[in-house]
């Protein structure tokens, strides 16, 4: 069977992936959710001209000369406008956020005046419009400031609140279920027996999915039998999972029974041998609306495949505008030999030079079981199929991994 290119595999996984339905949530629950609709301002901010400083609201013409003396006729604080009009020779004490009174067209800061009872003397001339925030300088009613498909940051939530929205329409979070398979796996904290290893894949996969905005369902560990694997698949379906991730059992050995179990439950399966390293054995199929991705059992292969394929799928289901990873440029930190027919994703450390240039140095041991090297790496260095040998200092492509 020919090896499937990585781009073709990703295209197949994303085929038909439409944004999930929308729901309304309060602002506190909207952090890192994906907007389902454009958000237009419901008000103008600021609604009136306001002072940007503590000082005095004046007519610029009255304060054009040093030593001009003005009578203070009142005070303006934020939320407490002054009802009278400022006339010739008058000033109003004003604080930051106070509405500029009628008649005034400038603010003289407190430090540029000398107070004498109910009068002030100007020590710095006024300029029309200085220290005044005009109406709508931030935004105006009807301005679209947050676009559908964007992920809501902390600053975006503050903006939405200022636009007078108590809640927002966001996409439902994708539900990602994770099922591990393998007779050799025991839970962390257990004492492994002969030939057993501590289960680790699910913790990275669930964290990765949650970081992208998904809800996760832990289906635990199933033994290497169809009878043990099938209940986990059914639990994922019954829980309404949008995506089922299996780890282990994705190869072609006698004990790799995940494909058989999935097909027995009615999954329409396409089985791939992908032209990538690590992670050549991987499965993808569908059970009704639920998408299934069968990841390899080796922890590095499992993580790299999830990063490359699951993350864009979650983003697509979430309705994000940008779903694909963005590749960056760096310089090689060591020599690399020529590549074979598989696209290579080398775990690499990143170092920034003083001028900002990134140096990507692949770790020496790239075995797909080495979690220590994966945890220490900050990026995946991407080498195309049949890439020629490259010397230290040559330009390369990287995918930065989550912190």
Short mmCIF file of C-alpha atoms in Angstrom, two decimals:
data_model
loop_
_atom_site.label_atom_id
_atom_site.label_comp_id
_atom_site.label_asym_id
_atom_site.label_seq_id
_atom_site.Cartn_x
_atom_site.Cartn_y
_atom_site.Cartn_z
CA UNK A 1 0.00 0.00 0.00
CA UNK A 2 1.39 3.42 -0.96
CA UNK A 3 2.09 5.87 1.84
CA UNK A 4 -0.45 8.69 2.01
CA UNK A 5 1.03 12.22 2.08
CA UNK A 6 0.43 14.16 5.30
CA UNK A 7 -1.48 16.91 3.48
CA UNK A 8 -3.86 14.35 1.93
CA UNK A 9 -4.46 12.71 5.30
CA UNK A 10 -5.27 16.05 6.92
CA UNK A 11 -7.58 16.95 4.05
CA UNK A 12 -9.48 13.70 4.52
CA UNK A 13 -9.86 14.26 8.26
CA UNK A 14 -11.13 17.81 7.74
CA UNK A 15 -13.47 16.86 4.89
CA UNK A 16 -16.97 18.01 5.79
CA UNK A 17 -15.99 19.32 9.22
CA UNK A 18 -18.55 22.07 9.80
CA UNK A 19 -18.77 24.39 12.81
CA UNK A 20 -20.86 23.00 15.64
CA UNK A 21 -24.14 24.72 16.65
CA UNK A 22 -24.03 27.99 18.51
CA UNK A 23 -25.07 28.69 22.09
CA UNK A 24 -25.34 31.80 24.26
CA UNK A 25 -22.99 32.08 27.23
CA UNK A 26 -22.22 34.82 29.74
CA UNK A 27 -18.98 36.75 29.40
CA UNK A 28 -17.26 34.91 32.25
CA UNK A 29 -17.94 31.61 30.48
CA UNK A 30 -16.90 32.91 27.04
CA UNK A 31 -13.13 33.02 27.56
CA UNK A 32 -11.35 31.18 24.71
CA UNK A 33 -14.66 30.26 23.11
CA UNK A 34 -15.14 30.85 19.39
CA UNK A 35 -17.57 33.54 18.30
CA UNK A 36 -20.45 32.31 16.17
CA UNK A 37 -21.50 35.76 14.97
CA UNK A 38 -19.95 39.15 14.35
CA UNK A 39 -20.29 41.46 17.34
CA UNK A 40 -21.24 45.09 16.64
CA UNK A 41 -21.11 47.78 19.30
CA UNK A 42 -24.44 48.52 20.97
CA UNK A 43 -23.24 51.94 22.08
CA UNK A 44 -20.73 54.68 21.30
CA UNK A 45 -17.64 54.83 23.49
CA UNK A 46 -17.22 57.36 24.93
CA UNK A 47 -20.77 58.57 24.40
CA UNK A 48 -19.78 62.20 25.02
CA UNK A 49 -16.56 64.21 25.04
CA UNK A 50 -14.69 63.36 28.24
CA UNK A 51 -11.61 64.56 30.03
CA UNK A 52 -8.48 62.44 29.77
CA UNK A 53 -6.83 64.18 32.75
CA UNK A 54 -7.51 65.80 36.10
CA UNK A 55 -7.56 69.58 35.68
CA UNK A 56 -9.90 72.32 34.51
CA UNK A 57 -12.30 72.50 31.58
CA UNK A 58 -11.94 75.89 29.91
CA UNK A 59 -12.52 77.81 26.72
CA UNK A 60 -9.18 77.71 24.89
CA UNK A 61 -9.61 81.35 23.90
CA UNK A 62 -9.71 82.34 27.59
CA UNK A 63 -6.50 80.45 28.37
CA UNK A 64 -4.41 81.44 25.37
CA UNK A 65 -2.20 83.76 27.41
CA UNK A 66 -0.01 82.90 30.37
CA UNK A 67 -1.21 84.36 33.66
CA UNK A 68 -4.83 84.39 32.49
CA UNK A 69 -7.10 84.32 35.55
CA UNK A 70 -10.34 82.31 35.44
CA UNK A 71 -13.16 81.87 37.90
CA UNK A 72 -13.97 78.27 38.94
CA UNK A 73 -17.75 77.88 38.80
CA UNK A 74 -18.17 74.19 39.59
CA UNK A 75 -16.87 70.66 39.44
CA UNK A 76 -17.25 67.65 37.13
CA UNK A 77 -16.52 64.10 38.27
CA UNK A 78 -16.94 60.86 36.31
CA UNK A 79 -20.64 60.07 36.22
CA UNK A 80 -21.64 63.52 37.50
CA UNK A 81 -21.93 66.00 34.58
CA UNK A 82 -21.99 69.77 35.03
CA UNK A 83 -25.31 71.25 33.98
CA UNK A 84 -24.28 74.83 33.24
CA UNK A 85 -22.44 76.29 30.24
CA UNK A 86 -18.88 77.56 30.61
CA UNK A 87 -18.80 81.22 29.63
CA UNK A 88 -16.00 83.71 29.03
CA UNK A 89 -13.54 83.92 31.92
CA UNK A 90 -14.83 80.73 33.58
CA UNK A 91 -13.42 77.29 34.32
CA UNK A 92 -14.81 74.06 35.76
CA UNK A 93 -12.79 71.70 37.94
CA UNK A 94 -12.83 68.34 36.09
CA UNK A 95 -11.57 64.85 36.83
CA UNK A 96 -10.56 62.03 34.47
CA UNK A 97 -13.67 60.59 32.82
CA UNK A 98 -15.76 63.66 33.50
CA UNK A 99 -18.03 64.92 30.69
CA UNK A 100 -16.73 68.11 29.08
CA UNK A 101 -19.28 70.82 29.94
CA UNK A 102 -20.97 72.86 27.24
CA UNK A 103 -18.89 75.85 26.21
CA UNK A 104 -15.53 74.27 27.14
CA UNK A 105 -13.22 73.04 24.38
CA UNK A 106 -9.95 72.32 26.25
CA UNK A 107 -8.62 70.91 29.47
CA UNK A 108 -5.71 72.42 31.37
CA UNK A 109 -4.08 69.85 33.61
CA UNK A 110 -3.93 70.60 37.31
CA UNK A 111 -0.13 70.95 37.27
CA UNK A 112 -0.38 73.89 34.81
CA UNK A 113 -2.46 76.06 37.14
CA UNK A 114 -2.19 77.92 40.45
CA UNK A 115 -5.28 77.89 42.64
CA UNK A 116 -6.35 81.00 44.59
CA UNK A 117 -9.70 80.55 46.29
CA UNK A 118 -12.37 80.27 43.60
CA UNK A 119 -9.95 81.38 40.86
CA UNK A 120 -7.06 79.76 38.97
CA UNK A 121 -4.14 81.31 37.16
CA UNK A 122 -2.93 79.65 33.96
CA UNK A 123 0.78 78.70 33.81
CA UNK A 124 0.57 76.85 30.46
CA UNK A 125 -1.57 77.97 27.54
CA UNK A 126 -4.53 75.86 26.48
CA UNK A 127 -4.93 74.21 23.07
CA UNK A 128 -8.34 73.41 21.62
CA UNK A 129 -9.10 69.71 22.05
CA UNK A 130 -6.11 68.97 24.28
CA UNK A 131 -6.71 66.30 26.94
CA UNK A 132 -10.22 65.65 25.60
CA UNK A 133 -11.45 62.27 24.41
CA UNK A 134 -13.99 63.02 21.66
CA UNK A 135 -17.22 61.00 21.35
CA UNK A 136 -16.63 57.66 19.63
CA UNK A 137 -12.83 57.84 19.78
CA UNK A 138 -12.83 54.19 20.89
CA UNK A 139 -15.79 52.92 18.85
CA UNK A 140 -19.22 53.93 17.61
CA UNK A 141 -22.57 52.16 17.76
CA UNK A 142 -22.74 49.64 14.93
CA UNK A 143 -18.99 49.19 14.56
CA UNK A 144 -18.14 45.48 14.12
CA UNK A 145 -15.19 44.97 16.45
CA UNK A 146 -15.21 41.21 17.04
CA UNK A 147 -15.54 38.85 14.07
CA UNK A 148 -17.20 35.47 13.87
CA UNK A 149 -14.62 32.72 13.99
CA UNK A 150 -12.28 34.53 16.35
CA UNK A 151 -11.29 33.03 19.67
CA UNK A 152 -12.19 35.28 22.57
CA UNK A 153 -9.19 36.56 24.49
CA UNK A 154 -9.29 38.30 27.85
CA UNK A 155 -9.03 41.66 26.05
CA UNK A 156 -11.86 40.73 23.69
CA UNK A 157 -14.12 39.98 26.67
CA UNK A 158 -13.37 43.41 28.11
CA UNK A 159 -14.23 44.96 24.74
CA UNK A 160 -17.48 42.98 24.50
CA UNK A 161 -18.48 44.20 27.96
CA UNK A 162 -17.71 47.82 26.99
CA UNK A 163 -19.85 47.29 23.87
CA UNK A 164 -22.67 46.44 26.32
CA UNK A 165 -22.95 42.69 25.77
CA UNK A 166 -23.70 40.57 28.87
CA UNK A 167 -23.50 37.37 26.81
CA UNK A 168 -22.23 36.23 23.42
CA UNK A 169 -23.14 33.65 20.77
CA UNK A 170 -20.33 31.08 20.63
CA UNK A 171 -19.87 27.67 19.06
CA UNK A 172 -20.49 24.62 21.18
CA UNK A 173 -17.27 23.07 22.41
CA UNK A 174 -16.27 19.91 20.51
CA UNK A 175 -16.43 16.81 22.70
CA UNK A 176 -13.32 14.67 22.39
CA UNK A 177 -13.29 11.19 23.92
CA UNK A 178 -9.98 9.40 24.49
CA UNK A 179 -9.75 5.60 24.71
CA UNK A 180 -6.44 3.86 25.34
CA UNK A 181 -5.82 0.24 24.44
CA UNK A 182 -3.07 -2.11 25.55
CA UNK A 183 -2.59 -5.03 27.93
CA UNK A 184 0.74 -3.49 28.93
CA UNK A 185 -0.69 -0.23 30.30
CA UNK A 186 -1.18 0.58 33.98
CA UNK A 187 -2.30 3.87 35.52
CA UNK A 188 0.17 6.35 37.04
CA UNK A 189 0.82 5.52 40.68
CA UNK A 190 0.54 1.78 40.04
CA UNK A 191 3.40 -0.66 40.32
CA UNK A 192 4.01 -2.01 36.81
CA UNK A 193 4.37 -5.76 36.50
CA UNK A 194 6.70 -7.56 34.11
CA UNK A 195 6.43 -6.07 30.63
CA UNK A 196 4.02 -3.32 31.73
CA UNK A 197 4.42 0.45 31.31
CA UNK A 198 2.74 3.47 32.86
CA UNK A 199 -0.02 4.99 30.73
CA UNK A 200 0.81 8.56 29.68
CA UNK A 201 -0.68 9.32 26.26
CA UNK A 202 -4.15 10.32 27.40
CA UNK A 203 -2.92 13.08 29.68
CA UNK A 204 -1.18 14.90 26.84
CA UNK A 205 -4.02 14.31 24.39
CA UNK A 206 -6.74 15.57 26.72
CA UNK A 207 -4.67 18.60 27.71
CA UNK A 208 -3.98 19.39 24.06
CA UNK A 209 -7.69 19.13 23.24
CA UNK A 210 -8.73 21.30 26.20
CA UNK A 211 -6.15 23.93 25.26
CA UNK A 212 -7.88 24.17 21.86
CA UNK A 213 -11.28 24.67 23.49
CA UNK A 214 -12.66 21.12 23.49
CA UNK A 215 -14.39 19.23 26.27
CA UNK A 216 -12.77 15.87 26.98
CA UNK A 217 -14.09 12.48 28.03
CA UNK A 218 -11.68 9.98 29.58
CA UNK A 219 -12.67 6.44 28.57
CA UNK A 220 -9.78 4.82 30.41
CA UNK A 221 -7.78 1.81 29.25
CA UNK A 222 -9.15 -1.20 27.36
CA UNK A 223 -7.42 -4.55 27.05
CA UNK A 224 -6.25 -5.79 23.66
CA UNK A 225 -9.49 -7.60 22.82
CA UNK A 226 -12.51 -6.69 20.77
CA UNK A 227 -14.74 -7.46 23.75
CA UNK A 228 -12.85 -4.94 25.92
CA UNK A 229 -12.52 -2.23 23.26
CA UNK A 230 -16.12 -2.22 22.02
CA UNK A 231 -17.71 -0.85 25.25
CA UNK A 232 -15.40 2.16 25.12
CA UNK A 233 -16.47 2.94 21.57
CA UNK A 234 -20.12 2.69 22.59
CA UNK A 235 -19.57 4.95 25.60
CA UNK A 236 -18.04 7.60 23.34
CA UNK A 237 -21.03 7.42 20.99
CA UNK A 238 -23.56 7.48 23.85
CA UNK A 239 -21.80 10.48 25.44
CA UNK A 240 -22.27 12.44 22.21
CA UNK A 241 -18.58 12.68 21.42
CA UNK A 242 -17.79 14.59 18.25
CA UNK A 243 -14.38 12.94 18.05
CA UNK A 244 -13.18 9.59 19.38
CA UNK A 245 -9.42 9.28 19.80
CA UNK A 246 -7.95 5.82 20.31
CA UNK A 247 -4.32 5.25 21.20
CA UNK A 248 -2.56 1.99 20.50
CA UNK A 249 -3.70 -0.88 18.35
CA UNK A 250 -3.41 1.15 15.15
CA UNK A 251 -0.79 -1.03 13.51
CA UNK A 252 -1.17 -4.41 11.80
CA UNK A 253 -0.02 -6.81 14.51
CA UNK A 254 -2.07 -9.70 15.86
CA UNK A 255 -2.93 -7.70 18.98
CA UNK A 256 -3.79 -4.46 17.16
CA UNK A 257 -7.56 -4.93 17.27
CA UNK A 258 -8.85 -1.36 17.31
CA UNK A 259 -9.69 -1.32 13.61
CA UNK A 260 -11.59 -4.59 13.93
CA UNK A 261 -13.49 -3.27 16.96
CA UNK A 262 -14.40 -0.02 15.25
CA UNK A 263 -15.63 -1.74 12.12
CA UNK A 264 -17.69 -4.15 14.22
CA UNK A 265 -19.50 -1.11 15.68
CA UNK A 266 -20.27 0.24 12.22
CA UNK A 267 -17.41 2.67 11.73
CA UNK A 268 -16.72 3.41 8.07
CA UNK A 269 -12.95 3.10 8.15
CA UNK A 270 -10.15 4.23 5.89
CA UNK A 271 -6.88 2.71 7.06
CA UNK A 272 -3.73 4.63 6.22
CA UNK A 273 -0.04 4.23 6.20
CA UNK A 274 0.95 7.89 6.29
CA UNK A 275 4.19 9.14 4.80
CA UNK A 276 5.37 10.72 8.05
CA UNK A 277 7.74 10.07 10.90
CA UNK A 278 6.82 9.57 13.71
CA UNK A 279 3.31 8.21 13.34
CA UNK A 280 3.09 6.18 10.14
CA UNK A 281 0.29 3.89 11.40
CA UNK A 282 -2.91 5.89 11.90
CA UNK A 283 -6.61 5.31 11.28
CA UNK A 284 -9.51 7.57 10.47
CA UNK A 285 -13.18 6.81 10.10
CA UNK A 286 -16.68 7.89 11.06
CA UNK A 287 -19.49 6.45 13.12
CA UNK A 288 -22.46 8.57 12.16
CA UNK A 289 -21.51 12.13 13.11
CA UNK A 290 -18.65 10.98 15.32
CA UNK A 291 -15.19 11.17 13.78
CA UNK A 292 -12.63 8.59 14.79
CA UNK A 293 -8.86 9.02 14.78
CA UNK A 294 -6.80 5.98 15.70
CA UNK A 295 -3.38 7.12 16.93
CA UNK A 296 -0.27 4.99 17.36
CA UNK A 297 0.57 3.82 20.85
CA UNK A 298 4.10 5.20 21.06
CA UNK A 299 3.77 8.41 23.07
CA UNK A 300 5.73 10.69 20.74
CA UNK A 301 3.90 9.35 17.67
CA UNK A 302 0.59 9.76 19.47
CA UNK A 303 1.30 13.37 20.42
CA UNK A 304 2.74 14.46 17.08
CA UNK A 305 -0.21 12.97 15.18
CA UNK A 306 -2.69 14.62 17.56
CA UNK A 307 -0.92 17.95 17.17
CA UNK A 308 -0.96 17.69 13.36
CA UNK A 309 -4.44 16.22 12.83
CA UNK A 310 -6.63 16.56 15.94
CA UNK A 311 -5.87 20.23 16.62
CA UNK A 312 -6.99 21.45 13.16
CA UNK A 313 -10.09 19.24 13.41
CA UNK A 314 -11.04 20.78 16.77
CA UNK A 315 -10.52 24.24 15.32
CA UNK A 316 -12.70 23.43 12.30
CA UNK A 317 -15.50 22.06 14.48
CA UNK A 318 -15.20 25.14 16.70
CA UNK A 319 -15.71 27.42 13.71
CA UNK A 320 -12.30 29.07 14.02
CA UNK A 321 -11.20 31.32 11.13
CA UNK A 322 -7.68 29.91 11.21
CA UNK A 323 -7.48 26.14 11.59
CA UNK A 324 -4.07 25.21 10.21
CA UNK A 325 -0.77 25.43 12.02
CA UNK A 326 1.44 28.26 10.83
CA UNK A 327 4.97 27.26 9.93
CA UNK A 328 7.82 29.55 10.94
CA UNK A 329 11.38 29.87 9.68
CA UNK A 330 14.51 29.12 11.67
CA UNK A 331 18.14 28.19 11.14
CA UNK A 332 19.44 24.67 11.75
CA UNK A 333 21.49 24.22 14.88
CA UNK A 334 23.29 21.13 13.57
CA UNK A 335 23.88 19.17 10.37
CA UNK A 336 21.14 16.84 9.13
CA UNK A 337 21.41 13.85 6.82
CA UNK A 338 19.20 13.45 3.74
CA UNK A 339 15.60 12.41 4.39
CA UNK A 340 13.76 9.38 2.98
CA UNK A 341 10.24 9.18 1.50
CA UNK A 342 8.48 10.18 4.72
CA UNK A 343 7.85 13.74 5.93
CA UNK A 344 9.87 14.05 9.13
CA UNK A 345 8.87 15.92 12.27
CA UNK A 346 12.01 16.20 14.37
CA UNK A 347 11.72 17.27 17.99
CA UNK A 348 13.86 20.38 18.35
CA UNK A 349 14.96 22.91 20.92
CA UNK A 350 14.66 26.60 20.07
CA UNK A 351 17.10 29.36 20.93
CA UNK A 352 16.71 33.02 20.00
CA UNK A 353 19.80 35.00 19.06
CA UNK A 354 20.21 38.62 20.11
CA UNK A 355 18.92 39.74 16.70
CA UNK A 356 15.78 37.61 17.09
CA UNK A 357 16.87 34.83 14.72
CA UNK A 358 15.57 31.43 15.85
CA UNK A 359 17.96 28.49 16.00
CA UNK A 360 16.28 25.06 15.86
CA UNK A 361 18.46 22.20 17.06
CA UNK A 362 16.96 18.71 16.74
CA UNK A 363 17.55 16.49 19.75
CA UNK A 364 20.00 13.70 18.99
CA UNK A 365 17.67 10.80 19.83
CA UNK A 366 14.43 10.89 17.84
CA UNK A 367 12.97 7.54 18.95
CA UNK A 368 9.16 7.73 19.16
CA UNK A 369 9.11 6.35 22.71
CA UNK A 370 11.28 9.09 24.27
CA UNK A 371 8.98 11.37 26.25
CA UNK A 372 11.88 13.21 27.89
CA UNK A 373 13.01 14.60 24.56
CA UNK A 374 9.44 15.47 23.57
CA UNK A 375 8.86 17.38 26.80
CA UNK A 376 12.16 19.26 26.41
CA UNK A 377 11.46 20.28 22.80
CA UNK A 378 9.77 23.54 21.87
CA UNK A 379 9.17 22.82 18.18
CA UNK A 380 8.80 20.24 15.47
CA UNK A 381 11.34 20.73 12.68
CA UNK A 382 9.63 19.75 9.41
CA UNK A 383 11.64 18.01 6.71
CA UNK A 384 9.89 17.22 3.41
CA UNK A 385 10.17 13.79 1.80
CA UNK A 386 13.53 13.26 0.09
CA UNK A 387 14.94 16.50 1.52
CA UNK A 388 18.68 16.64 0.80
CA UNK A 389 21.30 16.81 3.51
CA UNK A 390 21.39 20.21 5.23
CA UNK A 391 24.25 21.93 7.01
CA UNK A 392 24.10 23.78 10.31
CA UNK A 393 22.94 27.34 9.67
CA UNK A 394 20.69 26.41 6.73
CA UNK A 395 17.12 27.69 6.76
CA UNK A 396 14.42 25.27 7.92
CA UNK A 397 10.68 25.16 8.71
CA UNK A 398 9.35 24.65 12.21
CA UNK A 399 6.03 24.24 13.96
CA UNK A 400 6.11 25.73 17.44
CA UNK A 401 4.55 23.45 20.03
CA UNK A 402 2.30 24.66 22.87
CA UNK A 403 3.97 25.75 26.09
#
